[in-house]
């Protein structure tokens, strides 16, 4: 039996592209209102690792992309759509990983970050890629998990309209239910921390800042190819760690993997929503939280590879198991991924870097080790949704309904 599939055909959304939202002084970080007042007369230079002092925030050139949290902003529940994966189209020019992808022929260098995960590319401008070459990017991400493109000032300085056009090529753009976004542009998810405030999901009651996750996995159709770049970064620290869920599964015994294929897990957005409702982050919940059941082992629609699909931020329990059984199994899997240096990669940010990853086969976590410096880490994430996760075992029955 194959899992149920969505039936609605996806059309690039336009209803949010001209949305005008106004935030009050309580909706934005300290000094942001003054920064916005002067942002229009400041040209956008390439992102710099050098941070202005808090008193100089009014001169911050990316003030128009600082996080806003309009209290009146609310969205209806997401509806299913049929996802057409761009990576499938690129198989025509590269049916196997042994056949080079044409868009890389112009690259100055293409370097594997680790054998299991990650490729760094220099000399290719993302802003200049054709539609067919964007398809090839999706295919490379499906095969390598994480792609790091350096020297992308053209892409970053192209602005929000170009970023959204880029994202729509890969799927329906997700609007985050709780995070900050630039005023009037809810499809851009922002990460933001400076010496005065943080507007991220961060837990100060833990011994580490690491929170391994795949983005918004509680959605019925979680993200596929995801894009992140920093407009401002600390001089040192603020790296992002990634782990391959394909390799993490492969490191387990065949007998255990066979058992995992029969399981499905609950992914919940409730804790994230309650975090914001408590007044943290920005204090808004613009879409009510959902919980969906996904296979513990999923199959990638392009490569056919199986990957582990649980994460410590959103996966709350294994269906059909007693609490102690579920807790112990999930804790083992979380620990396995978190300690898996064999299949992890650490990405260091430098100005004009753009990182893409396939959220279906990777987990990641920021490293919040730069707090004492007081420097700013400010980034934009573009998050196209993909298919409803496909179970590795075809006999696994899955419901499309939210549990709440």
Coordinates of C-alpha atoms in Angstrom, one line a residue:
X1 CA 0.0 0.0 0.0
X2 CA 1.4 3.4 -0.9
X3 CA 0.9 6.4 1.3
X4 CA -1.8 8.9 0.4
X5 CA -0.9 11.8 -1.8
X6 CA -2.2 15.3 -2.1
X7 CA -4.4 16.2 -5.0
X8 CA -4.3 19.9 -5.3
X9 CA -2.1 21.3 -8.1
X10 CA 0.4 23.9 -6.9
X11 CA 0.3 27.3 -8.5
X12 CA 2.9 29.9 -7.5
X13 CA 1.1 32.0 -4.8
X14 CA 0.6 35.7 -5.5
X15 CA -1.7 36.7 -2.7
X16 CA 1.0 37.6 -0.3
X17 CA 3.5 39.3 -2.6
X18 CA 1.9 42.7 -2.2
X19 CA 0.8 42.3 1.4
X20 CA 1.4 45.5 3.4
X21 CA 1.8 45.1 7.1
X22 CA 2.6 47.6 9.8
X23 CA 4.4 46.8 13.0
X24 CA 4.3 48.8 16.2
X25 CA 7.3 49.7 18.4
X26 CA 6.7 46.5 20.4
X27 CA 6.9 44.3 17.3
X28 CA 10.6 44.9 16.3
X29 CA 14.0 44.8 17.9
X30 CA 15.4 47.7 19.8
X31 CA 16.4 50.6 17.6
X32 CA 15.0 49.0 14.5
X33 CA 12.4 51.7 13.9
X34 CA 15.1 54.3 13.7
X35 CA 17.1 52.0 11.5
X36 CA 14.2 51.7 9.0
X37 CA 13.9 55.5 8.9
X38 CA 17.4 55.8 7.5
X39 CA 17.6 52.5 5.5
X40 CA 16.1 53.9 2.3
X41 CA 19.0 56.3 1.8
X42 CA 21.7 53.7 2.4
X43 CA 22.8 51.5 -0.5
X44 CA 23.1 47.8 0.1
X45 CA 26.8 46.8 0.2
X46 CA 28.0 43.2 0.3
X47 CA 27.4 41.6 3.7
X48 CA 30.2 42.2 6.1
X49 CA 31.4 40.3 9.1
X50 CA 32.1 43.7 10.8
X51 CA 29.3 44.7 13.1
X52 CA 28.1 48.2 14.0
X53 CA 27.9 49.0 17.6
X54 CA 24.4 49.0 19.1
X55 CA 24.3 52.8 19.0
X56 CA 25.0 52.7 15.3
X57 CA 22.0 50.4 14.4
X58 CA 20.3 53.4 12.7
X59 CA 22.9 53.1 10.0
X60 CA 22.5 49.4 9.5
X61 CA 22.2 48.9 5.7
X62 CA 19.9 45.9 5.9
X63 CA 17.4 47.5 8.3
X64 CA 14.6 46.8 5.9
X65 CA 15.1 43.1 6.5
X66 CA 15.0 43.3 10.3
X67 CA 12.3 41.1 11.9
X68 CA 8.8 42.3 12.3
X69 CA 6.0 40.6 14.3
X70 CA 2.7 42.2 13.3
X71 CA 0.1 41.3 16.0
X72 CA -2.8 41.4 13.5
X73 CA -1.2 39.0 11.1
X74 CA -3.0 35.6 10.8
X75 CA -3.1 32.9 8.2
X76 CA -5.5 30.0 7.5
X77 CA -4.3 26.4 7.8
X78 CA -2.1 25.2 4.9
X79 CA -3.8 23.1 2.3
X80 CA -2.2 20.2 0.4
X81 CA -0.7 20.6 -3.0
X82 CA 1.0 18.4 -5.6
X83 CA 4.8 19.0 -5.5
X84 CA 6.8 18.6 -8.8
X85 CA 10.4 18.1 -7.8
X86 CA 12.8 20.1 -10.0
X87 CA 15.5 17.5 -9.3
X88 CA 13.6 15.0 -11.3
X89 CA 13.8 17.2 -14.4
X90 CA 17.6 17.3 -14.1
X91 CA 17.9 13.6 -14.2
X92 CA 17.7 13.9 -18.0
X93 CA 21.2 15.5 -18.1
X94 CA 22.7 13.6 -15.1
X95 CA 20.9 10.2 -14.7
X96 CA 23.6 9.1 -12.2
X97 CA 26.0 10.9 -9.9
X98 CA 28.9 9.7 -12.1
X99 CA 27.6 12.1 -14.9
X100 CA 28.8 15.6 -14.2
X101 CA 26.1 18.3 -13.9
X102 CA 26.5 20.9 -16.7
X103 CA 26.1 24.0 -14.5
X104 CA 29.3 23.1 -12.6
X105 CA 31.4 23.3 -15.7
X106 CA 31.9 27.0 -15.2
X107 CA 32.9 26.6 -11.6
X108 CA 36.4 27.6 -10.4
X109 CA 36.3 24.8 -7.8
X110 CA 34.0 22.1 -6.6
X111 CA 35.1 20.6 -3.3
X112 CA 33.5 17.8 -1.1
X113 CA 33.2 19.1 2.4
X114 CA 33.1 15.6 3.8
X115 CA 32.8 12.2 2.0
X116 CA 29.2 11.8 3.3
X117 CA 27.9 15.3 3.2
X118 CA 28.3 18.7 1.6
X119 CA 29.8 20.3 -1.5
X120 CA 31.4 23.7 -1.7
X121 CA 31.2 25.6 -5.0
X122 CA 33.2 28.7 -6.1
X123 CA 32.8 30.5 -9.4
X124 CA 29.1 29.9 -10.1
X125 CA 26.7 32.8 -9.7
X126 CA 23.3 31.6 -8.4
X127 CA 21.7 34.8 -9.6
X128 CA 22.6 34.0 -13.2
X129 CA 21.4 30.4 -13.4
X130 CA 18.8 29.4 -15.9
X131 CA 15.7 27.4 -15.0
X132 CA 17.3 24.2 -16.2
X133 CA 20.4 25.0 -14.1
X134 CA 18.3 25.6 -11.0
X135 CA 16.9 22.1 -11.5
X136 CA 20.5 20.8 -11.5
X137 CA 21.1 22.6 -8.2
X138 CA 18.2 20.7 -6.7
X139 CA 19.5 17.4 -8.0
X140 CA 23.0 18.1 -6.6
X141 CA 21.4 18.9 -3.2
X142 CA 19.4 15.7 -3.3
X143 CA 22.7 13.8 -3.8
X144 CA 25.0 15.7 -1.5
X145 CA 22.7 17.1 1.1
X146 CA 24.3 20.5 1.6
X147 CA 25.7 22.9 -0.9
X148 CA 27.8 25.9 0.0
X149 CA 28.1 28.7 -2.6
X150 CA 30.7 31.3 -1.9
X151 CA 31.0 34.8 -3.4
X152 CA 27.3 35.3 -4.0
X153 CA 27.0 39.1 -3.7
X154 CA 24.9 39.3 -6.8
X155 CA 22.3 36.9 -5.4
X156 CA 22.3 38.5 -1.9
X157 CA 22.0 42.1 -3.2
X158 CA 19.4 41.2 -5.7
X159 CA 16.8 41.8 -3.0
X160 CA 13.6 40.2 -1.8
X161 CA 11.7 39.9 -5.1
X162 CA 14.6 37.9 -6.6
X163 CA 14.9 35.8 -3.5
X164 CA 11.2 34.9 -3.7
X165 CA 11.4 34.1 -7.4
X166 CA 14.3 31.8 -6.6
X167 CA 12.4 30.0 -3.9
X168 CA 9.2 29.5 -6.0
X169 CA 11.2 27.6 -8.5
X170 CA 11.6 24.8 -6.0
X171 CA 8.1 24.7 -4.5
X172 CA 5.4 26.5 -2.6
X173 CA 6.9 29.1 -0.3
X174 CA 6.3 28.3 3.4
X175 CA 5.2 31.1 5.8
X176 CA 6.5 30.4 9.3
X177 CA 3.9 30.5 12.0
X178 CA 6.0 32.2 14.7
X179 CA 9.3 33.6 13.4
X180 CA 10.1 37.2 12.4
X181 CA 10.0 38.3 8.8
X182 CA 10.8 41.5 7.0
X183 CA 7.9 43.9 7.1
X184 CA 5.5 43.0 4.4
X185 CA 7.4 39.8 3.3
X186 CA 6.1 36.9 5.4
X187 CA 7.6 34.3 3.0
X188 CA 11.1 35.2 4.3
X189 CA 12.0 33.6 7.6
X190 CA 14.6 35.5 9.6
X191 CA 17.2 34.5 12.1
X192 CA 18.3 37.3 14.3
X193 CA 20.5 37.9 17.4
X194 CA 22.5 40.8 18.5
X195 CA 23.9 42.2 21.7
X196 CA 20.5 43.4 22.9
X197 CA 18.0 40.7 21.9
X198 CA 17.4 37.4 20.2
X199 CA 14.4 36.6 18.0
X200 CA 15.2 32.9 17.5
X201 CA 14.0 29.8 19.1
X202 CA 16.7 29.4 21.7
X203 CA 16.6 27.6 25.1
X204 CA 18.8 29.1 27.8
X205 CA 18.0 26.3 30.2
X206 CA 20.1 23.7 28.4
X207 CA 23.8 22.9 28.6
X208 CA 24.3 23.4 24.9
X209 CA 22.8 25.7 22.3
X210 CA 22.5 22.9 19.8
X211 CA 19.0 22.0 18.7
X212 CA 19.1 19.5 15.9
X213 CA 16.1 19.7 13.6
X214 CA 14.7 19.7 10.1
X215 CA 12.7 22.8 9.5
X216 CA 9.0 22.8 10.4
X217 CA 8.8 19.0 10.1
X218 CA 5.3 19.2 11.7
X219 CA 3.8 20.4 8.5
X220 CA 2.0 17.8 6.3
X221 CA 4.4 18.7 3.5
X222 CA 7.7 19.8 5.1
X223 CA 10.4 21.7 3.2
X224 CA 12.6 20.4 0.4
X225 CA 15.5 22.5 -1.0
X226 CA 16.1 25.3 1.5
X227 CA 18.2 28.5 1.1
X228 CA 19.9 30.5 3.8
X229 CA 22.3 33.4 3.7
X230 CA 23.5 35.8 6.4
X231 CA 23.3 39.6 5.9
X232 CA 25.5 40.1 8.9
X233 CA 27.6 37.6 10.8
X234 CA 29.9 37.7 13.8
X235 CA 33.7 37.8 13.3
X236 CA 34.0 34.4 14.9
X237 CA 31.4 31.7 15.7
X238 CA 27.8 31.3 14.6
X239 CA 28.6 28.3 12.4
X240 CA 25.9 25.9 11.3
X241 CA 26.2 22.1 11.8
X242 CA 24.6 19.7 9.4
X243 CA 24.1 15.9 9.6
X244 CA 23.2 13.5 6.9
X245 CA 20.1 11.5 7.7
X246 CA 20.9 9.1 4.8
X247 CA 24.3 8.3 6.3
X248 CA 22.9 8.2 9.9
X249 CA 20.5 5.5 8.8
X250 CA 23.2 3.6 7.0
X251 CA 25.3 3.5 10.1
X252 CA 22.6 1.4 11.9
X253 CA 22.3 -2.3 11.7
X254 CA 20.1 -3.8 8.9
X255 CA 17.9 -5.5 11.4
X256 CA 17.3 -2.3 13.4
X257 CA 16.6 -0.4 10.2
X258 CA 14.0 -3.0 9.1
X259 CA 12.2 -2.3 12.4
X260 CA 12.4 1.4 12.0
X261 CA 10.8 1.2 8.6
X262 CA 7.6 -0.1 10.2
X263 CA 7.3 2.9 12.5
X264 CA 5.7 6.3 12.2
X265 CA 6.3 9.3 14.5
X266 CA 4.4 12.4 15.6
X267 CA 5.9 15.8 14.6
X268 CA 4.4 18.7 16.6
X269 CA 4.5 22.5 16.3
X270 CA 2.8 23.0 19.7
X271 CA 6.0 23.6 21.8
X272 CA 7.2 26.1 19.2
X273 CA 3.9 28.0 19.3
X274 CA 3.8 28.0 23.1
X275 CA 7.3 29.4 23.2
X276 CA 6.1 32.4 21.3
X277 CA 2.8 32.6 23.2
X278 CA 4.9 32.9 26.4
X279 CA 6.2 36.2 25.0
X280 CA 9.5 35.0 23.6
X281 CA 10.9 35.4 20.1
X282 CA 8.3 38.0 19.0
X283 CA 5.2 36.8 20.8
X284 CA 3.1 36.0 17.8
X285 CA 1.4 32.9 16.4
X286 CA 0.1 33.7 13.0
X287 CA -1.2 30.2 12.2
X288 CA -2.4 27.6 14.7
X289 CA 0.0 24.8 15.4
X290 CA -0.4 21.4 13.8
X291 CA 0.8 17.8 14.5
X292 CA 1.3 15.3 11.7
X293 CA 2.5 11.7 11.5
X294 CA 5.4 10.9 9.3
X295 CA 7.4 7.7 8.6
X296 CA 10.5 7.3 10.7
X297 CA 12.3 6.2 7.5
X298 CA 11.4 8.1 4.4
X299 CA 12.3 7.7 0.7
X300 CA 13.6 10.5 -1.4
X301 CA 11.5 11.0 -4.6
X302 CA 14.5 11.8 -6.8
X303 CA 17.4 9.6 -5.6
X304 CA 15.3 6.8 -4.1
X305 CA 17.6 6.9 -1.0
X306 CA 16.2 6.1 2.4
X307 CA 16.8 8.5 5.3
X308 CA 16.0 8.8 9.0
X309 CA 13.2 11.3 9.6
X310 CA 13.1 12.2 13.2
X311 CA 14.5 15.3 15.0
X312 CA 14.9 16.4 18.6
X313 CA 13.0 19.7 18.2
X314 CA 9.7 18.5 16.6
X315 CA 9.4 14.7 16.9
X316 CA 7.6 14.0 20.1
X317 CA 6.6 10.3 20.1
X318 CA 6.5 7.0 18.1
X319 CA 3.0 5.9 17.4
X320 CA 2.0 2.5 18.7
X321 CA 4.7 2.3 21.4
X322 CA 4.3 2.9 25.1
X323 CA 5.8 6.1 26.4
X324 CA 8.9 4.5 27.9
X325 CA 9.6 2.6 24.7
X326 CA 9.0 5.7 22.5
X327 CA 11.2 7.9 24.7
X328 CA 14.1 5.5 24.8
X329 CA 14.0 4.9 21.1
X330 CA 13.8 8.5 20.1
X331 CA 16.5 9.5 22.6
X332 CA 18.8 6.8 21.1
X333 CA 18.2 8.2 17.6
X334 CA 18.7 11.8 18.7
X335 CA 21.9 10.8 20.4
X336 CA 23.0 8.8 17.4
X337 CA 22.6 11.8 15.1
X338 CA 24.0 14.4 17.5
X339 CA 27.2 12.3 18.1
X340 CA 27.6 11.3 14.5
X341 CA 30.8 13.1 13.5
X342 CA 31.2 10.6 10.7
X343 CA 28.3 12.1 8.9
X344 CA 28.3 15.7 10.0
X345 CA 29.7 18.9 8.4
X346 CA 30.4 22.3 10.0
X347 CA 29.7 25.3 7.8
X348 CA 31.6 28.4 8.6
X349 CA 29.9 31.6 7.3
X350 CA 31.9 34.2 5.4
X351 CA 30.5 37.3 3.7
X352 CA 28.4 36.5 0.5
X353 CA 27.9 32.8 1.3
X354 CA 24.7 31.1 0.4
X355 CA 24.0 27.6 1.8
X356 CA 21.4 25.3 0.3
X357 CA 20.3 22.0 1.8
X358 CA 17.7 19.3 1.2
X359 CA 15.6 19.4 4.4
X360 CA 14.3 15.9 3.6
X361 CA 17.7 14.3 4.2
X362 CA 19.5 16.6 6.6
X363 CA 19.2 17.9 10.1
X364 CA 21.0 21.0 11.2
X365 CA 21.6 23.3 14.2
X366 CA 23.1 26.8 14.6
X367 CA 25.9 27.1 17.1
X368 CA 25.1 30.1 19.4
X369 CA 28.6 30.6 20.7
X370 CA 29.0 34.2 19.8
X371 CA 26.7 35.8 22.4
X372 CA 29.4 37.4 24.6
X373 CA 30.7 39.3 21.6
X374 CA 27.4 41.2 21.3
X375 CA 27.8 41.0 17.5
X376 CA 24.9 40.6 15.1
X377 CA 23.9 37.4 13.3
X378 CA 21.1 38.2 10.8
X379 CA 20.0 35.8 8.1
X380 CA 17.3 35.1 5.6
X381 CA 15.8 31.7 4.9
X382 CA 13.7 30.8 1.9
X383 CA 11.8 27.6 2.6
X384 CA 9.9 25.9 -0.3
X385 CA 7.7 23.0 0.7
X386 CA 8.0 19.6 -0.9
X387 CA 6.0 16.4 -1.0
X388 CA 4.3 14.6 1.9
X389 CA 7.0 12.3 3.2
X390 CA 7.1 9.0 1.3
X391 CA 7.5 6.0 3.5
X392 CA 10.4 3.7 2.8
X393 CA 8.0 0.8 3.5
X394 CA 5.1 1.0 1.1
X395 CA 2.8 -0.9 3.6
X396 CA 3.0 1.9 6.1
X397 CA -0.4 3.7 6.4
X398 CA -0.3 7.4 6.9
X399 CA -3.1 9.9 7.5
X400 CA -3.1 13.4 6.0
X401 CA -5.1 14.8 9.0
X402 CA -3.5 16.9 11.7
X403 CA -3.8 15.3 15.2
X404 CA -5.0 18.6 16.7

